[in-house]
GROMACS .gro file of C-alpha atoms in nm:
model
  263
    1UNK     CA    1  -2.240  -0.288   0.795
    2UNK     CA    2  -2.199  -0.559   0.532
    3UNK     CA    3  -2.264  -0.911   0.660
    4UNK     CA    4  -2.055  -1.190   0.513
    5UNK     CA    5  -2.211  -1.518   0.406
    6UNK     CA    6  -2.060  -1.854   0.499
    7UNK     CA    7  -1.844  -1.875   0.186
    8UNK     CA    8  -1.713  -1.522   0.233
    9UNK     CA    9  -1.626  -1.594   0.596
   10UNK     CA   10  -1.445  -1.905   0.474
   11UNK     CA   11  -1.256  -1.687   0.225
   12UNK     CA   12  -1.146  -1.448   0.500
   13UNK     CA   13  -1.023  -1.741   0.709
   14UNK     CA   14  -0.833  -1.883   0.409
   15UNK     CA   15  -0.667  -1.545   0.345
   16UNK     CA   16  -0.563  -1.525   0.708
   17UNK     CA   17  -0.420  -1.877   0.707
   18UNK     CA   18  -0.230  -1.800   0.385
   19UNK     CA   19  -0.092  -1.490   0.555
   20UNK     CA   20   0.001  -1.671   0.876
   21UNK     CA   21   0.156  -1.975   0.708
   22UNK     CA   22   0.284  -1.824   0.380
   23UNK     CA   23   0.097  -2.082   0.174
   24UNK     CA   24  -0.057  -1.915  -0.129
   25UNK     CA   25  -0.409  -1.978  -0.253
   26UNK     CA   26  -0.531  -2.052  -0.605
   27UNK     CA   27  -0.758  -1.776  -0.725
   28UNK     CA   28  -0.969  -2.029  -0.916
   29UNK     CA   29  -1.077  -2.174  -0.579
   30UNK     CA   30  -1.217  -1.836  -0.476
   31UNK     CA   31  -1.347  -1.696  -0.803
   32UNK     CA   32  -1.655  -1.473  -0.765
   33UNK     CA   33  -1.687  -1.525  -0.390
   34UNK     CA   34  -1.678  -1.145  -0.362
   35UNK     CA   35  -1.832  -0.925  -0.630
   36UNK     CA   36  -1.857  -0.573  -0.488
   37UNK     CA   37  -1.644  -0.318  -0.305
   38UNK     CA   38  -1.836  -0.321   0.025
   39UNK     CA   39  -1.811  -0.696   0.063
   40UNK     CA   40  -1.441  -0.691  -0.031
   41UNK     CA   41  -1.367  -0.438   0.242
   42UNK     CA   42  -1.577  -0.642   0.486
   43UNK     CA   43  -1.365  -0.949   0.408
   44UNK     CA   44  -1.054  -0.735   0.459
   45UNK     CA   45  -1.187  -0.622   0.797
   46UNK     CA   46  -1.243  -0.985   0.896
   47UNK     CA   47  -0.887  -1.075   0.793
   48UNK     CA   48  -0.754  -0.789   1.006
   49UNK     CA   49  -0.966  -0.902   1.301
   50UNK     CA   50  -0.817  -1.250   1.269
   51UNK     CA   51  -0.467  -1.102   1.282
   52UNK     CA   52  -0.552  -0.967   1.626
   53UNK     CA   53  -0.340  -0.654   1.592
   54UNK     CA   54  -0.440  -0.288   1.563
   55UNK     CA   55  -0.427  -0.109   1.231
   56UNK     CA   56  -0.091   0.069   1.219
   57UNK     CA   57  -0.141   0.215   0.874
   58UNK     CA   58  -0.248   0.166   0.517
   59UNK     CA   59  -0.138   0.131   0.159
   60UNK     CA   60  -0.319   0.292  -0.132
   61UNK     CA   61  -0.318   0.107  -0.464
   62UNK     CA   62  -0.434   0.181  -0.819
   63UNK     CA   63  -0.334   0.546  -0.808
   64UNK     CA   64  -0.258   0.578  -1.180
   65UNK     CA   65  -0.468   0.514  -1.490
   66UNK     CA   66  -0.222   0.246  -1.599
   67UNK     CA   67  -0.261   0.042  -1.281
   68UNK     CA   68  -0.638   0.100  -1.269
   69UNK     CA   69  -0.668  -0.032  -1.625
   70UNK     CA   70  -0.466  -0.340  -1.529
   71UNK     CA   71  -0.722  -0.431  -1.263
   72UNK     CA   72  -1.033  -0.302  -1.443
   73UNK     CA   73  -1.088  -0.028  -1.184
   74UNK     CA   74  -1.184   0.339  -1.200
   75UNK     CA   75  -1.064   0.449  -0.855
   76UNK     CA   76  -0.798   0.368  -0.596
   77UNK     CA   77  -0.838   0.111  -0.322
   78UNK     CA   78  -0.673   0.067   0.017
   79UNK     CA   79  -0.535  -0.205   0.240
   80UNK     CA   80  -0.487  -0.209   0.617
   81UNK     CA   81  -0.142  -0.290   0.757
   82UNK     CA   82  -0.012  -0.410   1.094
   83UNK     CA   83   0.282  -0.245   1.271
   84UNK     CA   84   0.548  -0.508   1.208
   85UNK     CA   85   0.505  -0.469   0.833
   86UNK     CA   86   0.637  -0.111   0.846
   87UNK     CA   87   1.018  -0.123   0.853
   88UNK     CA   88   1.282   0.148   0.868
   89UNK     CA   89   1.551   0.165   0.601
   90UNK     CA   90   1.786  -0.010   0.546
   91UNK     CA   91   1.583  -0.328   0.589
   92UNK     CA   92   1.681  -0.692   0.539
   93UNK     CA   93   1.399  -0.890   0.381
   94UNK     CA   94   1.388  -1.269   0.357
   95UNK     CA   95   1.236  -1.387   0.031
   96UNK     CA   96   1.145  -1.716   0.197
   97UNK     CA   97   0.903  -1.524   0.420
   98UNK     CA   98   0.720  -1.380   0.118
   99UNK     CA   99   0.514  -1.522  -0.166
  100UNK     CA  100   0.557  -1.334  -0.497
  101UNK     CA  101   0.663  -0.983  -0.391
  102UNK     CA  102   0.701  -0.674  -0.606
  103UNK     CA  103   0.885  -0.342  -0.552
  104UNK     CA  104   0.719   0.000  -0.561
  105UNK     CA  105   0.862   0.351  -0.518
  106UNK     CA  106   0.639   0.564  -0.296
  107UNK     CA  107   0.598   0.850  -0.051
  108UNK     CA  108   0.484   0.758   0.298
  109UNK     CA  109   0.288   0.995   0.520
  110UNK     CA  110   0.231   0.966   0.895
  111UNK     CA  111  -0.045   1.153   1.076
  112UNK     CA  112   0.069   1.383   1.356
  113UNK     CA  113  -0.296   1.414   1.460
  114UNK     CA  114  -0.625   1.262   1.347
  115UNK     CA  115  -0.709   1.345   0.986
  116UNK     CA  116  -1.057   1.432   0.862
  117UNK     CA  117  -1.253   1.448   0.537
  118UNK     CA  118  -1.292   1.826   0.557
  119UNK     CA  119  -0.914   1.880   0.579
  120UNK     CA  120  -0.788   2.062   0.271
  121UNK     CA  121  -0.469   1.953   0.098
  122UNK     CA  122  -0.295   2.244   0.269
  123UNK     CA  123  -0.422   2.135   0.609
  124UNK     CA  124  -0.314   1.777   0.545
  125UNK     CA  125   0.033   1.905   0.455
  126UNK     CA  126   0.058   2.059   0.802
  127UNK     CA  127  -0.072   1.747   0.978
  128UNK     CA  128   0.168   1.482   0.846
  129UNK     CA  129   0.530   1.380   0.819
  130UNK     CA  130   0.671   1.256   0.487
  131UNK     CA  131   0.932   0.995   0.403
  132UNK     CA  132   1.058   0.820   0.094
  133UNK     CA  133   0.955   0.454   0.079
  134UNK     CA  134   0.995   0.124  -0.096
  135UNK     CA  135   0.678  -0.079  -0.071
  136UNK     CA  136   0.692  -0.456  -0.119
  137UNK     CA  137   0.342  -0.561  -0.227
  138UNK     CA  138   0.268  -0.931  -0.188
  139UNK     CA  139  -0.050  -1.134  -0.233
  140UNK     CA  140  -0.183  -1.450  -0.076
  141UNK     CA  141  -0.233  -1.600  -0.425
  142UNK     CA  142  -0.009  -1.775  -0.677
  143UNK     CA  143   0.066  -1.602  -1.008
  144UNK     CA  144  -0.119  -1.296  -0.886
  145UNK     CA  145   0.041  -1.006  -1.073
  146UNK     CA  146  -0.108  -0.855  -1.280
  147UNK     CA  147  -0.402  -1.090  -1.322
  148UNK     CA  148  -0.557  -1.106  -0.973
  149UNK     CA  149  -0.918  -0.986  -0.972
  150UNK     CA  150  -0.985  -0.645  -0.817
  151UNK     CA  151  -1.218  -0.774  -0.545
  152UNK     CA  152  -0.967  -1.036  -0.438
  153UNK     CA  153  -0.697  -0.765  -0.428
  154UNK     CA  154  -0.922  -0.561  -0.199
  155UNK     CA  155  -1.012  -0.860   0.018
  156UNK     CA  156  -0.642  -0.943   0.053
  157UNK     CA  157  -0.567  -0.609   0.224
  158UNK     CA  158  -0.475  -0.460  -0.116
  159UNK     CA  159  -0.200  -0.724  -0.148
  160UNK     CA  160  -0.018  -0.565   0.142
  161UNK     CA  161   0.332  -0.689   0.210
  162UNK     CA  162   0.595  -0.461   0.363
  163UNK     CA  163   0.663  -0.087   0.364
  164UNK     CA  164   1.025   0.020   0.413
  165UNK     CA  165   1.056   0.392   0.479
  166UNK     CA  166   1.338   0.641   0.519
  167UNK     CA  167   1.385   0.942   0.742
  168UNK     CA  168   1.060   1.116   0.832
  169UNK     CA  169   1.041   1.491   0.790
  170UNK     CA  170   0.782   1.755   0.867
  171UNK     CA  171   0.590   1.771   0.540
  172UNK     CA  172   0.512   2.141   0.563
  173UNK     CA  173   0.879   2.220   0.618
  174UNK     CA  174   1.003   1.985   0.348
  175UNK     CA  175   0.753   2.099   0.081
  176UNK     CA  176   0.713   2.472   0.028
  177UNK     CA  177   0.352   2.414  -0.078
  178UNK     CA  178   0.109   2.145  -0.189
  179UNK     CA  179   0.226   2.159  -0.551
  180UNK     CA  180   0.582   2.071  -0.450
  181UNK     CA  181   0.464   1.727  -0.336
  182UNK     CA  182   0.391   1.644  -0.699
  183UNK     CA  183   0.748   1.717  -0.810
  184UNK     CA  184   0.946   1.449  -0.626
  185UNK     CA  185   1.164   1.247  -0.862
  186UNK     CA  186   1.301   0.904  -0.775
  187UNK     CA  187   1.523   0.645  -0.940
  188UNK     CA  188   1.513   0.275  -0.859
  189UNK     CA  189   1.830   0.064  -0.866
  190UNK     CA  190   1.904  -0.306  -0.818
  191UNK     CA  191   2.262  -0.393  -0.730
  192UNK     CA  192   2.367  -0.052  -0.857
  193UNK     CA  193   2.196  -0.087  -1.195
  194UNK     CA  194   1.929   0.167  -1.283
  195UNK     CA  195   1.594   0.002  -1.344
  196UNK     CA  196   1.341   0.282  -1.369
  197UNK     CA  197   1.253   0.632  -1.262
  198UNK     CA  198   0.935   0.824  -1.198
  199UNK     CA  199   0.779   1.123  -1.030
  200UNK     CA  200   0.526   1.165  -0.756
  201UNK     CA  201   0.284   1.322  -1.004
  202UNK     CA  202   0.210   0.963  -1.113
  203UNK     CA  203   0.014   0.926  -0.787
  204UNK     CA  204  -0.325   1.083  -0.866
  205UNK     CA  205  -0.140   1.393  -0.985
  206UNK     CA  206  -0.014   1.454  -0.630
  207UNK     CA  207   0.036   1.202  -0.344
  208UNK     CA  208  -0.152   1.436  -0.110
  209UNK     CA  209  -0.458   1.363  -0.325
  210UNK     CA  210  -0.406   0.994  -0.248
  211UNK     CA  211  -0.394   1.075   0.123
  212UNK     CA  212  -0.708   1.287   0.097
  213UNK     CA  213  -0.888   1.008  -0.091
  214UNK     CA  214  -0.797   0.759   0.181
  215UNK     CA  215  -0.907   0.987   0.465
  216UNK     CA  216  -1.246   1.041   0.297
  217UNK     CA  217  -1.291   0.670   0.220
  218UNK     CA  218  -1.215   0.565   0.575
  219UNK     CA  219  -1.447   0.825   0.725
  220UNK     CA  220  -1.726   0.719   0.488
  221UNK     CA  221  -1.685   0.365   0.621
  222UNK     CA  222  -1.708   0.478   0.982
  223UNK     CA  223  -1.335   0.441   1.037
  224UNK     CA  224  -1.070   0.711   1.045
  225UNK     CA  225  -0.707   0.794   0.981
  226UNK     CA  226  -0.569   0.825   1.331
  227UNK     CA  227  -0.269   0.996   1.486
  228UNK     CA  228   0.043   0.785   1.442
  229UNK     CA  229  -0.087   0.583   1.149
  230UNK     CA  230   0.119   0.574   0.828
  231UNK     CA  231   0.021   0.530   0.463
  232UNK     CA  232   0.221   0.426   0.162
  233UNK     CA  233   0.046   0.649  -0.087
  234UNK     CA  234   0.099   0.494  -0.433
  235UNK     CA  235   0.374   0.396  -0.672
  236UNK     CA  236   0.576   0.621  -0.902
  237UNK     CA  237   0.669   0.330  -1.133
  238UNK     CA  238   0.529   0.005  -1.268
  239UNK     CA  239   0.658  -0.249  -1.013
  240UNK     CA  240   0.919  -0.513  -1.094
  241UNK     CA  241   0.936  -0.844  -0.908
  242UNK     CA  242   1.150  -0.845  -0.594
  243UNK     CA  243   1.451  -1.073  -0.636
  244UNK     CA  244   1.760  -1.131  -0.426
  245UNK     CA  245   1.990  -0.830  -0.418
  246UNK     CA  246   2.022  -0.474  -0.299
  247UNK     CA  247   1.728  -0.255  -0.400
  248UNK     CA  248   1.770   0.117  -0.359
  249UNK     CA  249   1.558   0.416  -0.445
  250UNK     CA  250   1.723   0.757  -0.461
  251UNK     CA  251   1.501   1.062  -0.423
  252UNK     CA  252   1.633   1.381  -0.582
  253UNK     CA  253   1.441   1.611  -0.349
  254UNK     CA  254   1.644   1.563  -0.033
  255UNK     CA  255   1.437   1.275   0.101
  256UNK     CA  256   1.747   1.058   0.084
  257UNK     CA  257   1.780   0.693  -0.010
  258UNK     CA  258   1.575   0.391   0.093
  259UNK     CA  259   1.733   0.044   0.083
  260UNK     CA  260   1.594  -0.308   0.087
  261UNK     CA  261   1.837  -0.599   0.103
  262UNK     CA  262   1.649  -0.903  -0.027
  263UNK     CA  263   1.802  -1.239   0.059
   0.00000   0.00000   0.00000
């Protein structure tokens, strides 16, 4: 287990205070405090311990080449989330409670039983529910997107904000097979105006691959993806900034609509 030095422990405490008080940090004050993946995840673990709440789920980030290139990364990364940051649609969101939030179109999966590294994509399909989602990423730093360093993203729980999800469905009943999970199309609107559209294939070719990556990563770290936990698996579109208004994503596959009212 990675041991944090005094400065890294101070960083974890600063991230927690920024989270608790919604007072953003300057990245320049914390430049190069963390310089590797293991330490970044150890800082994240310390932040979660300071929150004093169990891990209710995760978000997976950097699931496309475009977003990986933006953060000089060659693989995804994950962030741990607490229960009150998962909201059912429609959700009212107060901008004053957030820092510099974005909007991402995603699929969310919830484990019906514990998931394991040796589960195939087909087995994972049988073990989860699926829902459409709007994720609201948000960092504990000023002017963070898209310039925040990768290790600070990881330390900051993968810039986890909120996950608003729609009706959950049995994934193996909703998708006829694994390949079908890569063919979900979604369109994002703000106040009725179309902003962008994308498909679930943008997420590592198939969002179930994102889930499988996360399960393996957690198990390799001595953790696990447990029954009842949810994951927001990766964005279909390059995220715009969340501003006041009605944000709505419409999924063409029968997943329905997901709404965030930002005020």
